[in-house]
């Protein structure tokens, strides 16, 4: 391999890797800080309950953020293992 | 001699507790078995512990799954198990705010730093920053950030441990501090990272099993429906439905955001957590370990949520667990412990108590090892000896440092008995978020960073976190007794971290003649591909 194609591959890897990392980061931070901002500014939103249940929007979104965080780490591992790792070869 | 020490430590808890009730005997038995197994592992680890790689990083032989468990073990402290379930017991929803903050740092660690740490560093996170910045300057900063974080976190854990063990086992405060202190010194100085890792793994398994059993017993009565559980809890709790939505914890949005920032980015700057990413063979295992860690920690926080609401149902108005003023007997942190007795009797209470003790022990060991590595490797080898030291001496200094840190932890644990040390955990997270995380993140991702920028900016971040906490409501008003706080917010994370990033960036830009783009390019390549 000559040097240029190596550089090109590294650039491609850096680009996709940053794209994946920062987008997923962004999703997590947006979800979390919306949750916190609702608690800070408009807590009434979280008083409502889901239909026919005692689960409030607040508790639902809290548990949802925990589950989605775990799910997004799974997505990241999947994308890295199946896609990014191939670019490293 | 070593064996003798092992045996006395083992027999000690039994002899003290022989006269107590059956739950305490059972707790002592479970804890005794835990100590016996972990000391055995320490003994075997000590036999092959004579190189750096084994001592700091368990030879890089821990698998991704094992390391995921060990990280979860390091992170799920007694404070999160007992503290958060206690908080849910008292105020319902508000407890959830904390657990989410503690969890959300994890995906961020995985997405931004887990793999790059492994590719760039060997044993401490300062290895990463010094791949492109000047060794001695940046290691002084990293070691200071590590030691401040470790010491405050240690004090909080020790004081919590002492009072908790007092309640759980009926042992005097001082005995508890000494047992925890001595055991952690033995694990870390004789067993290094190998023993510390296995202590974490065993503890994580015990804690997850115990918490799962507790949650299943709670949910079993409500046909595994969270809705029914919440409904019953809100019928029983004195504050009724209001426990199901935001309450008193967060009243102003700025504090809320600041707390969130400290929790998320502080987690990504905790030295004992960062160090765990060096114990796996490659970046892929590092990635996998962060994934498993997030999964276990997320699952664990859902359990503490169920346990807290379960405690509301089973403990409220029950005078075996509540005193006449409607407070939990013991302390606010006893909800999960009392619940284990209410649902599983003496034996289960004993098991959960022993697990809580093991949890404390494991967390302080991880902290001590991180602190000892900062002294032995970052300060001794690279600052004092300018990188010229042989391996044996380096390990010896690290081992002596672990003994020294252990003794400091014991002394401070005794000095701070009965003090409110909650602010120290907050302080540890604020420093981690304002010093360790910014320099690590900018080292990996910003091409204009210079050594001077990182060092001076990092120290400005470190001191602003310390000063804001000191002048804030938790120390200035609650501890020192002044009327009004000079710095109005309880959690300084947002401010100290912004100051840190701002200073590092400004100083680096002024100092641009010292920037080294070639090194940054090399670092970028290495951060993706490793050293191959």
XYZ file of C-alpha atoms in Angstrom:
621
model
C 0.000 0.000 0.000
C 1.285 3.472 -0.693
C 1.053 6.249 1.867
C -1.789 8.147 0.216
C -4.297 5.322 0.285
C -3.465 4.732 3.947
C -4.133 8.374 4.697
C -7.363 8.177 2.746
C -8.541 5.161 4.746
C -7.675 6.815 8.020
C -9.608 9.907 7.005
C -12.603 7.803 6.095
C -12.366 5.931 9.402
C -12.048 9.163 11.388
C -15.003 10.665 9.589
C -17.409 7.772 10.100
C -16.228 7.079 13.595
C -16.751 10.712 14.651
C -20.094 10.802 12.893
C -21.334 7.771 14.818
C -19.832 8.781 18.168
C -20.977 12.377 18.139
C -24.490 11.672 16.834
C -25.088 9.057 19.499
C -23.614 11.377 22.149
C -25.885 14.135 20.944
C -28.993 11.931 21.243
C -28.133 10.901 24.795
C -27.342 14.457 25.914
C -30.490 15.881 24.288
C -32.678 13.270 25.978
C -31.042 13.744 29.352
C -30.992 17.538 29.366
C -34.583 17.768 28.076
C -35.536 15.581 31.010
C -33.652 17.856 33.434
C -34.962 21.054 31.838
C -38.546 19.826 32.066
C -38.002 19.131 35.763
C -36.457 22.571 36.177
C -38.879 24.687 34.132
C -42.125 22.814 33.533
C -42.441 19.956 36.031
C -46.222 19.846 35.459
C -45.603 18.010 32.192
C -44.401 15.057 34.239
C -47.507 14.977 36.470
C -49.746 13.402 33.823
C -50.090 9.651 33.820
C -50.082 7.129 31.007
C -53.625 6.004 30.065
C -55.131 3.499 32.553
C -52.022 3.374 34.690
C -50.336 4.960 37.687
C -47.122 5.457 35.750
C -46.534 9.198 35.326
C -44.831 10.727 32.287
C -41.949 11.562 34.616
C -41.326 7.995 35.693
C -41.931 6.699 32.191
C -39.355 9.092 30.695
C -36.866 8.359 33.479
C -36.974 4.624 32.924
C -37.048 5.198 29.171
C -33.781 7.184 29.314
C -32.072 4.359 31.220
C -33.251 1.770 28.720
C -32.496 3.874 25.639
C -28.982 4.606 26.951
C -28.258 0.912 27.191
C -29.826 0.358 23.772
C -27.677 3.098 22.165
C -24.495 1.575 23.575
C -25.611 -1.660 21.948
C -26.112 0.134 18.621
C -22.654 1.665 18.926
C -21.032 -1.710 19.557
C -22.932 -3.176 16.627
C -21.881 -0.389 14.224
C -18.281 -0.546 15.407
C -17.983 -4.298 15.194
C -19.684 -4.667 11.844
C -18.637 -1.495 10.089
C -15.847 0.583 11.658
C -13.584 -2.355 12.471
C -13.529 -3.284 8.766
C -12.145 0.157 7.890
C -9.233 -0.465 10.233
C -7.819 -3.277 8.153
C 3.488 -13.729 58.726
C 1.262 -12.928 55.778
C -0.872 -15.972 56.434
C -1.199 -15.073 60.092
C -2.466 -11.632 59.148
C -4.961 -13.192 56.754
C -6.303 -15.498 59.436
C -6.728 -12.889 62.156
C -8.617 -10.674 59.765
C -10.818 -13.555 58.867
C -11.640 -14.637 62.395
C -11.937 -11.120 63.716
C -15.451 -10.302 62.473
C -16.799 -13.590 63.841
C -15.425 -13.196 67.333
C -16.792 -9.689 67.685
C -20.203 -10.645 66.467
C -20.649 -13.990 68.143
C -23.161 -12.654 70.644
C -25.354 -10.857 68.092
C -28.529 -12.088 66.471
C -28.715 -14.711 63.764
C -28.807 -12.195 60.899
C -25.556 -10.669 62.089
C -23.962 -14.107 62.370
C -25.067 -14.964 58.896
C -23.829 -11.603 57.610
C -20.471 -12.289 59.241
C -20.390 -15.733 57.659
C -21.108 -14.448 54.137
C -18.684 -11.590 54.564
C -16.093 -13.985 56.019
C -16.380 -16.193 52.932
C -16.045 -13.138 50.682
C -12.919 -12.008 52.531
C -11.469 -15.521 52.509
C -11.910 -15.956 48.758
C -10.630 -12.479 47.914
C -7.588 -12.906 50.182
C -6.873 -16.220 48.528
C -6.966 -14.520 45.126
C -4.714 -11.778 46.521
C -2.281 -14.425 47.730
C -2.039 -16.055 44.306
C -1.861 -12.700 42.542
C 0.978 -11.596 44.839
C 3.079 -14.515 43.628
C 3.155 -13.286 40.068
C 2.889 -9.618 40.691
C 6.392 -8.513 39.920
C 5.967 -6.599 36.710
C 4.226 -3.321 35.942
C 1.729 -4.772 33.545
C 0.393 -7.190 36.175
C 0.461 -4.637 38.940
C -1.315 -1.761 37.144
C -3.343 -3.529 34.486
C -3.751 -7.205 35.481
C -1.456 -8.083 32.573
C -4.096 -6.823 30.124
C -5.689 -10.250 30.380
C -9.154 -9.379 31.677
C -11.885 -10.111 29.089
C -14.385 -7.489 27.958
C -17.213 -9.168 29.841
C -15.176 -9.551 33.038
C -14.032 -5.966 32.839
C -17.626 -4.831 32.293
C -18.537 -6.524 35.556
C -15.482 -5.070 37.297
C -16.313 -1.547 36.100
C -19.879 -1.990 37.313
C -18.373 -3.185 40.593
C -16.223 -0.078 40.849
C -19.134 2.201 40.044
C -22.042 0.688 42.001
C -21.015 1.942 45.416
C -22.884 1.471 48.671
C -23.887 5.104 48.217
C -25.765 4.297 45.040
C -27.284 1.060 46.324
C -28.360 2.256 49.773
C -28.407 5.995 49.073
C -30.550 5.962 45.954
C -32.993 3.331 47.217
C -33.243 5.438 50.403
C -33.876 8.560 48.369
C -36.607 6.808 46.375
C -38.115 5.596 49.653
C -38.333 9.174 50.956
C -39.162 11.163 47.874
C -39.997 8.719 45.100
C -39.335 10.249 41.691
C -36.468 12.492 42.863
C -34.312 9.439 43.540
C -34.633 8.555 39.882
C -33.050 11.886 38.857
C -29.804 10.887 40.537
C -29.678 7.396 39.136
C -30.254 8.658 35.599
C -27.453 11.203 35.971
C -25.110 8.480 37.183
C -26.020 6.241 34.263
C -25.944 8.711 31.381
C -22.199 9.262 31.769
C -21.682 5.686 30.596
C -22.779 5.883 26.975
C -20.693 9.072 26.723
C -17.610 7.229 27.992
C -18.161 4.478 25.437
C -18.789 6.818 22.489
C -15.946 9.245 23.184
C -13.098 7.743 25.152
C -13.176 4.021 25.987
C -11.403 2.717 22.893
C -9.030 5.631 22.480
C -7.911 5.288 26.088
C -6.872 1.714 25.467
C -5.172 2.532 22.168
C -3.187 5.441 23.573
C -2.404 4.560 27.156
C -0.814 1.821 29.156
C -1.614 2.095 32.849
C -2.910 5.518 33.883
C -4.866 8.151 31.984
C -1.834 10.445 32.207
C -0.161 8.025 29.783
C -2.725 9.202 27.246
C -2.279 12.930 27.803
C 1.495 12.613 27.771
C 1.596 10.956 24.343
C 1.404 14.447 22.883
C 2.045 16.830 25.792
C 5.211 17.289 27.850
C 5.543 14.468 30.363
C 6.474 16.195 33.591
C 4.089 19.157 33.393
C 1.052 17.201 32.325
C 1.698 14.362 34.774
C 1.770 16.807 37.703
C -1.664 18.018 36.677
C -3.077 14.543 36.013
C -1.712 13.203 39.286
C -3.159 16.171 41.199
C -6.546 15.677 39.544
C -6.402 11.962 40.353
C -5.323 12.399 43.971
C -7.863 15.096 44.807
C -10.652 13.013 43.279
C -9.473 9.825 44.975
C -8.986 11.337 48.438
C -12.359 13.072 48.636
C -14.123 10.012 47.275
C -12.230 7.831 49.762
C -13.180 9.970 52.773
C -16.841 9.877 51.761
C -16.706 6.101 51.360
C -14.818 5.528 54.621
C -17.140 7.651 56.746
C -20.160 6.040 55.097
C -18.605 2.617 55.653
C -17.905 3.235 59.327
C -21.400 4.336 60.216
C -23.060 1.751 57.997
C -21.082 -1.145 59.424
C -21.803 0.155 62.901
C -25.518 -0.230 62.191
C -25.324 -3.443 60.177
C -22.930 -5.479 62.267
C -23.002 -3.688 65.610
C -19.259 -3.101 65.314
C -17.754 0.089 66.768
C -17.025 2.780 64.157
C -13.238 2.567 64.588
C -13.152 -1.214 64.127
C -15.107 -0.867 60.913
C -12.728 1.778 59.581
C -9.719 -0.361 60.468
C -11.127 -3.531 58.897
C -11.963 -1.725 55.662
C -8.646 0.134 55.639
C -6.444 -2.893 56.338
C -8.218 -5.179 53.889
C -7.957 -2.630 51.101
C -4.249 -2.109 51.810
C -3.700 -5.878 51.589
C -5.653 -6.251 48.340
C -3.951 -3.358 46.624
C -0.381 -3.666 47.849
C -0.074 -7.462 47.604
C -2.517 -8.189 44.820
C -2.368 -5.083 42.610
C -4.840 -4.821 39.763
C -5.376 -8.592 39.481
C -6.736 -8.890 43.025
C -8.597 -5.576 42.810
C -10.313 -6.668 39.600
C -11.489 -9.959 41.057
C -12.697 -8.251 44.216
C -14.797 -6.006 41.952
C -16.104 -8.873 39.858
C -17.176 -10.993 42.834
C -18.725 -8.007 44.555
C -20.591 -6.946 41.378
C -22.074 -10.440 40.984
C -23.148 -10.548 44.654
C -24.672 -7.074 44.502
C -26.561 -7.719 41.278
C -27.869 -11.046 42.585
C -28.884 -9.559 45.924
C -30.623 -6.550 44.386
C -32.351 -8.745 41.801
C -33.684 -11.074 44.506
C -34.954 -8.092 46.470
C -36.674 -6.535 43.443
C -38.211 -9.851 42.376
C -39.668 -10.359 45.863
C -41.206 -6.889 45.681
C -42.603 -7.266 42.162
C -43.871 -10.775 42.832
C -46.598 -9.308 45.044
C -47.722 -6.993 42.237
C -47.746 -9.551 39.426
C -44.624 -7.895 38.014
C -46.470 -4.712 37.071
C -44.633 -1.443 37.717
C -47.997 0.381 37.434
C -49.545 -1.609 40.296
C -46.406 -1.185 42.397
C -46.470 2.590 41.934
C -50.178 2.782 42.654
C -49.869 0.885 45.915
C -46.774 2.911 46.932
C -48.540 6.219 46.301
C -51.526 5.035 48.390
C -49.259 4.222 51.323
C -46.753 7.104 51.233
C -47.702 10.181 53.321
C -47.170 12.423 50.295
C -49.459 10.279 48.139
C -49.367 10.865 44.375
C -46.704 13.553 44.556
C -43.998 10.889 44.946
C -44.616 10.004 41.310
C -43.406 13.317 39.881
C -40.658 15.906 40.475
C -40.508 17.170 44.048
C -38.114 19.203 46.128
C -34.742 17.956 44.894
C -34.524 20.322 41.975
C -36.159 23.698 42.269
C -33.958 25.831 40.072
C -32.945 24.760 36.576
C -29.343 25.971 36.836
C -28.587 23.676 39.770
C -30.247 20.869 37.877
C -28.118 21.334 34.779
C -24.991 21.818 36.853
C -25.618 18.584 38.735
C -26.195 16.788 35.446
C -22.953 18.104 33.959
C -20.949 17.019 36.999
C -22.490 13.550 37.019
C -22.039 12.879 33.308
C -18.593 14.335 32.684
C -17.351 13.555 36.184
C -17.999 9.872 35.538
C -15.884 10.179 32.396
C -13.042 11.597 34.499
C -12.968 9.236 37.482
C -9.416 7.882 37.575
C -10.265 4.475 39.065
C -12.827 3.944 36.311
C -10.537 5.149 33.500
C -7.816 2.838 34.743
C -10.028 -0.200 34.225
C -9.923 0.285 30.450
C -6.239 -0.656 30.457
C -6.876 -4.123 31.890
C -8.251 -5.590 28.648
C -6.176 -6.874 25.707
C -7.341 -4.459 22.970
C -9.651 -1.569 22.012
C -12.423 -3.912 20.939
C -12.544 -5.504 24.406
C -12.474 -2.034 25.862
C -15.573 -1.188 23.830
C -17.298 -4.402 24.881
C -16.484 -3.782 28.524
C -18.079 -0.311 28.419
C -21.173 -1.858 26.842
C -21.515 -4.531 29.536
C -20.791 -1.966 32.242
C -23.593 0.288 30.956
C -25.970 -2.663 30.788
C -25.240 -3.845 34.321
C -25.334 -0.342 35.779
C -28.598 0.520 33.982
C -30.183 -2.720 35.158
C -28.936 -2.047 38.672
C -30.494 1.430 38.783
C -33.829 0.055 37.645
C -33.566 -2.420 40.528
C -32.837 0.340 43.071
C -35.932 2.145 41.774
C -38.110 -0.930 42.349
C -36.469 -1.545 45.735
C -37.140 2.057 46.828
C -40.816 1.885 45.907
C -41.038 -1.577 47.458
C -39.604 -0.144 50.670
C -42.374 2.486 50.708
C -44.999 -0.267 50.638
C -43.428 -2.714 53.068
C -41.807 -0.377 55.601
C -44.181 2.584 55.961
C -46.035 2.491 59.306
C -44.266 -0.710 60.296
C -42.843 -0.040 63.741
C -40.182 -2.736 63.445
C -38.458 -0.480 60.917
C -39.752 3.042 61.577
C -39.450 5.046 64.768
C -42.207 7.176 66.291
C -41.232 10.205 64.195
C -41.742 8.180 61.031
C -38.042 7.967 60.262
C -36.278 4.771 59.295
C -34.496 3.163 62.230
C -30.745 3.527 61.728
C -30.532 6.174 59.048
C -31.991 7.371 55.789
C -29.840 4.849 53.991
C -31.386 1.797 55.606
C -34.405 1.353 53.293
C -32.933 -1.495 51.234
C -31.516 -3.186 54.336
C -34.816 -3.098 56.255
C -36.684 -4.206 53.152
C -34.462 -7.270 52.877
C -35.482 -8.220 56.420
C -39.155 -7.510 55.813
C -39.187 -9.741 52.724
C -36.562 -12.390 53.368
C -36.077 -12.597 57.137
C -32.834 -12.793 59.099
C -30.892 -14.809 56.559
C -31.589 -12.463 53.665
C -30.872 -9.432 55.860
C -27.535 -11.027 56.702
C -26.781 -11.618 53.038
C -27.635 -8.062 51.963
C -25.627 -6.583 54.864
C -22.587 -8.620 53.880
C -23.009 -7.528 50.267
C -23.127 -3.877 51.371
C -19.894 -4.355 53.323
C -18.208 -6.092 50.378
C -19.372 -3.242 48.141
C -17.651 -0.620 50.255
C -14.479 -2.657 50.421
C -14.333 -3.136 46.667
C -14.896 0.536 45.856
C -12.211 1.802 48.254
C -9.726 -0.741 46.861
C -10.247 0.516 43.325
C -9.778 4.106 44.481
C -6.621 3.310 46.414
C -5.038 1.553 43.454
C -5.773 4.532 41.193
C -4.245 6.915 43.733
C -1.193 4.717 44.259
C -0.567 4.518 40.502
C -0.720 8.302 40.225
C 1.973 8.618 42.906
C 4.166 5.680 41.851
C 3.993 6.114 38.101
C 3.031 9.700 37.288
C 4.793 11.529 40.102
C 7.700 9.275 41.078
C 8.793 7.909 37.717
C 7.950 10.723 35.326
C 8.177 13.847 37.460
C 10.851 13.051 40.057
C 12.955 10.537 38.111
C 12.272 12.107 34.683
C 11.286 8.738 33.245
C 14.475 6.975 34.341
C 13.527 4.387 36.900
C 13.583 0.627 36.902
C 10.441 -1.428 37.088
C 11.037 -2.888 40.547
C 11.472 0.523 42.132
C 8.373 1.874 40.415
C 6.231 -0.970 41.738
C 7.758 -0.626 45.190
C 6.909 3.087 45.296
C 3.354 2.338 44.119
C 2.949 -0.309 46.811
C 4.258 2.001 49.524
C 1.904 4.701 48.230
C -1.058 2.339 48.540
C -0.175 1.653 52.177
C 0.261 5.369 52.735
C -3.086 6.199 51.078
C -4.761 3.463 53.102
C -3.436 4.933 56.343
C -4.529 8.436 55.298
C -7.983 7.058 54.502
C -8.178 5.426 57.952
C -7.067 8.614 59.738
C -9.393 10.872 57.750
C -12.217 8.375 58.184
C -11.766 8.698 61.949
C -11.393 12.497 61.896
C -14.549 12.988 59.858
C -16.710 10.658 61.962
C -20.246 11.983 62.231
C -19.628 14.817 59.754
C -21.828 15.326 56.754
C -19.531 14.181 53.967
C -22.077 14.097 51.162
C -20.458 17.138 49.571
C -17.197 15.210 49.131
C -18.669 12.880 46.522
C -20.005 15.944 44.721
C -16.574 17.521 44.978
C -14.847 14.431 43.604
C -17.196 14.452 40.602
C -16.770 18.221 40.113
C -12.966 17.940 40.080
C -13.080 14.948 37.749
C -15.384 16.871 35.393
C -13.304 20.068 35.570
C -9.763 18.701 35.369
C -9.430 15.088 34.274
C -12.182 15.034 31.662
C -11.324 18.312 29.849
C -7.628 17.519 29.425
C -8.343 13.977 28.364
C -11.050 14.976 25.910
C -9.047 17.854 24.385
C -5.912 15.710 24.139
C -7.816 13.240 22.030
C -9.825 15.640 19.941
C -8.399 19.172 19.657
C -5.388 19.825 17.471
C -4.430 23.210 18.943
C -4.002 22.009 22.511
C -0.615 22.828 24.052
C 1.081 21.602 27.221
C 0.843 25.016 28.874
C -2.829 25.335 27.966
C -3.652 21.931 29.412
C -1.592 22.422 32.553
C -2.555 25.955 33.565
C -6.131 25.606 32.327
C -6.463 22.241 34.092
C -5.237 23.704 37.374
C -7.625 26.656 37.015
C -10.439 24.117 36.586
C -9.257 22.121 39.596
C -9.083 25.154 41.877
C -12.352 26.636 40.696
C -14.133 23.372 41.523
C -12.554 23.345 44.999
C -13.245 27.033 45.661
C -16.851 26.907 44.447
C -17.638 23.918 46.663
C -15.911 25.551 49.615
C -17.760 28.855 49.184
C -21.024 27.156 48.246
C -24.021 26.170 50.389
C -22.692 22.730 51.356
C -19.441 23.798 53.049
C -19.713 27.561 53.689
C -23.232 27.380 55.130
C -23.876 23.809 56.287
C -20.404 22.931 57.589
C -18.841 26.265 58.536
C -22.100 27.817 59.705
C -22.046 31.105 57.766
C -25.413 32.558 56.916
C -25.235 33.060 53.156
C -23.219 31.184 50.595
C -20.750 33.285 48.590
C -21.151 30.943 45.625
C -24.913 30.375 45.391
C -25.094 26.942 43.749
C -24.788 23.587 45.444
C -23.253 21.864 42.433
C -20.458 23.816 40.728
C -19.933 21.376 37.817
C -21.362 23.543 35.053
C -19.305 26.588 36.087
C -16.013 24.942 36.974
C -16.062 22.773 33.856
C -16.827 25.749 31.618
C -14.030 27.750 33.245
C -11.690 24.828 32.727
C -12.500 24.393 29.028
C -12.380 28.137 28.475
C -8.981 28.512 30.182
C -7.411 25.517 28.471
C -8.567 26.740 25.060
C -7.607 30.389 25.588
C -4.153 29.622 26.978
C -3.469 27.090 24.213
C -4.406 29.657 21.557
C -2.125 32.300 23.109
C 0.607 29.678 23.379
C 0.216 28.617 19.735
C 3.944 28.694 18.988
C 4.217 25.511 21.070
C 1.539 23.550 19.298
C 2.612 20.379 17.573
C 0.302 19.300 14.788
C 2.500 16.440 13.722
C 2.194 14.829 17.121
C -1.558 15.311 17.043
C -1.721 13.547 13.697
C 0.272 10.629 15.033
C -1.957 10.527 18.093
C -5.116 10.509 15.996
C -3.843 7.593 13.964
C -2.793 5.695 17.059
C -6.092 6.449 18.795
C -7.967 4.602 16.056
C -5.535 1.880 15.147
C -3.546 1.217 18.312
C 0.228 0.978 18.298
C 0.426 -1.597 15.490
